[in-house]
Amino acid sequence: MTTAAAPRSGAPATVLTEALTCRAVHVTFGETEALRGVDLHVAPGEWLGLIGPNGAGKSTLLRAIAGLVPHDGSVTLNRDRRPAGTDVALVPQIPILPEGMTVAEYALLGRSPHLGWLAVESRRDRRIVASVLERLDLQRFADRPVTHLSGGETQRVTLARALAQQAPILLLDEPTSALDLGHRDAVLDLIDTLRRDDGISIIAAMHDLGTAARFADRLALIDQGRIVADGPPRRVLAAGRLSTVYATPLNVHTVDGEIVVLPAPRSRQENGP
Ligand code: ADP
Ligand code: MG
């Protein structure tokens, strides 16, 4: 375990960098084999993008890493240590928002894994939450009930709770699906800053392939519970492979140096991808 460099962005500096390794992770739900032997390694400070069609197993993999679904195989941090509650923070695709709780109280839940058996938050815990709300431009919502927010605000509040946890591994399940373009890039830029300043590792299921390519160091393409490609975005996003996995003809373009994945023009689809 190594301590990350002092942050430049004013975040509390208690995050320790960790590598994460999954070996032969297997998850079944009744008859459904959601994950069928996933091997994965994420280095400290790395951003891994998880891509793949609906039902491929992206959310299940994130939930298995967070210890929220029973699995075979192993998930370990540096030196084969099993993750504790303080190690991994998950921003779920569909958060459960408690009635009658304010934004600040909800973000404070992120501190729960750090609290002792009396479960009383300290002044330091409240300071961490205030700093996270500020970073996410959410101070003005601090006293608002969490159930009285727009979809995009809710997504940022869910992220605030995860950041308040100060875990070295941040798991994001389609974190920007409810955000407009401006907020999407602002939130992803912030996560990228945290990664660079604090050395946290990011594993993010990402819907938009171009955005995934822009932010992730590496992409893992999941199909039917298996990783079918893992590497630099430009190598993983091959038109033929994507067309097969997403079962529709797709083309990969470069626009202003960025990767853009688009459906093949309809007139050419009759001849196949
Ligand atoms: P993705 O996030 O890639 O869209 P998921 O990981 O949510 O996919 O789902 C993978 C597979 O596991 C799907 O077939 C889904 O229907 C199934 N699945 C996920 N969660 C459950 C559950 N709690 N009970 C039963 N089946 C589930
Ligand atoms: Mg999902």
CSV table of N, CA and C in Angstrom, one decimal, residues 20-26 38-40 64-65 71-77 80 82-83:
chain,number,residue,atom,x,y,z
A,20,LEU,N,-6.3,-3.5,-7.6
A,20,LEU,CA,-7.4,-4.5,-7.4
A,20,LEU,C,-7.2,-5.6,-8.4
A,21,THR,N,-7.4,-6.8,-7.9
A,21,THR,CA,-7.3,-8.0,-8.8
A,21,THR,C,-8.6,-8.9,-8.7
A,22,CYS,N,-9.2,-9.2,-9.8
A,22,CYS,CA,-10.3,-10.2,-9.8
A,22,CYS,C,-9.7,-11.5,-10.4
A,23,ARG,N,-10.0,-12.6,-9.8
A,23,ARG,CA,-9.6,-13.9,-10.4
A,23,ARG,C,-10.8,-14.8,-10.5
A,24,ALA,N,-11.0,-15.3,-11.7
A,24,ALA,CA,-12.1,-16.2,-12.0
A,24,ALA,C,-13.4,-15.9,-11.3
A,25,VAL,N,-13.8,-14.7,-11.4
A,25,VAL,CA,-15.1,-14.3,-10.6
A,25,VAL,C,-16.3,-14.8,-11.4
A,26,HIS,N,-17.1,-15.5,-10.7
A,26,HIS,CA,-18.3,-16.2,-11.3
A,26,HIS,C,-19.5,-15.8,-10.4
A,38,VAL,N,-14.3,-14.0,-14.6
A,38,VAL,CA,-13.7,-12.7,-15.0
A,38,VAL,C,-12.4,-12.6,-14.3
A,39,ASP,N,-11.4,-12.3,-15.1
A,39,ASP,CA,-10.0,-12.0,-14.6
A,39,ASP,C,-9.7,-10.5,-14.9
A,40,LEU,N,-9.3,-9.8,-14.0
A,40,LEU,CA,-9.1,-8.4,-14.2
A,40,LEU,C,-8.1,-7.8,-13.2
A,64,ALA,N,-20.1,-7.3,-7.5
A,64,ALA,CA,-19.3,-8.4,-6.9
A,64,ALA,C,-18.0,-7.8,-6.3
A,65,ILE,N,-17.4,-6.8,-7.0
A,65,ILE,CA,-16.2,-6.2,-6.4
A,65,ILE,C,-16.5,-5.4,-5.1
A,71,HIS,N,-20.1,-14.4,-4.8
A,71,HIS,CA,-19.5,-14.8,-6.1
A,71,HIS,C,-18.4,-15.9,-5.7
A,72,ASP,N,-18.1,-16.7,-6.8
A,72,ASP,CA,-17.0,-17.6,-6.7
A,72,ASP,C,-15.8,-16.8,-7.2
A,73,GLY,N,-14.6,-17.4,-7.0
A,73,GLY,CA,-13.4,-16.7,-7.4
A,73,GLY,C,-13.0,-15.7,-6.4
A,74,SER,N,-12.0,-14.8,-6.7
A,74,SER,CA,-11.6,-13.9,-5.6
A,74,SER,C,-11.5,-12.5,-6.1
A,75,VAL,N,-11.7,-11.5,-5.2
A,75,VAL,CA,-11.5,-10.1,-5.4
A,75,VAL,C,-10.5,-9.7,-4.3
A,76,THR,N,-9.3,-9.2,-4.7
A,76,THR,CA,-8.3,-8.8,-3.7
A,76,THR,C,-7.7,-7.5,-4.0
A,77,LEU,N,-7.2,-6.8,-2.9
A,77,LEU,CA,-6.4,-5.6,-3.1
A,77,LEU,C,-5.0,-6.0,-3.0
A,80,ASP,N,-3.0,-9.5,-1.8
A,80,ASP,CA,-4.0,-10.5,-1.5
A,80,ASP,C,-4.9,-10.2,-0.3
A,82,ARG,N,-8.4,-8.9,1.3
A,82,ARG,CA,-9.8,-8.8,0.9
A,82,ARG,C,-10.3,-7.4,1.2
A,83,PRO,N,-11.0,-6.8,0.2
A,83,PRO,CA,-11.5,-5.4,0.5
A,83,PRO,C,-12.4,-5.3,1.7
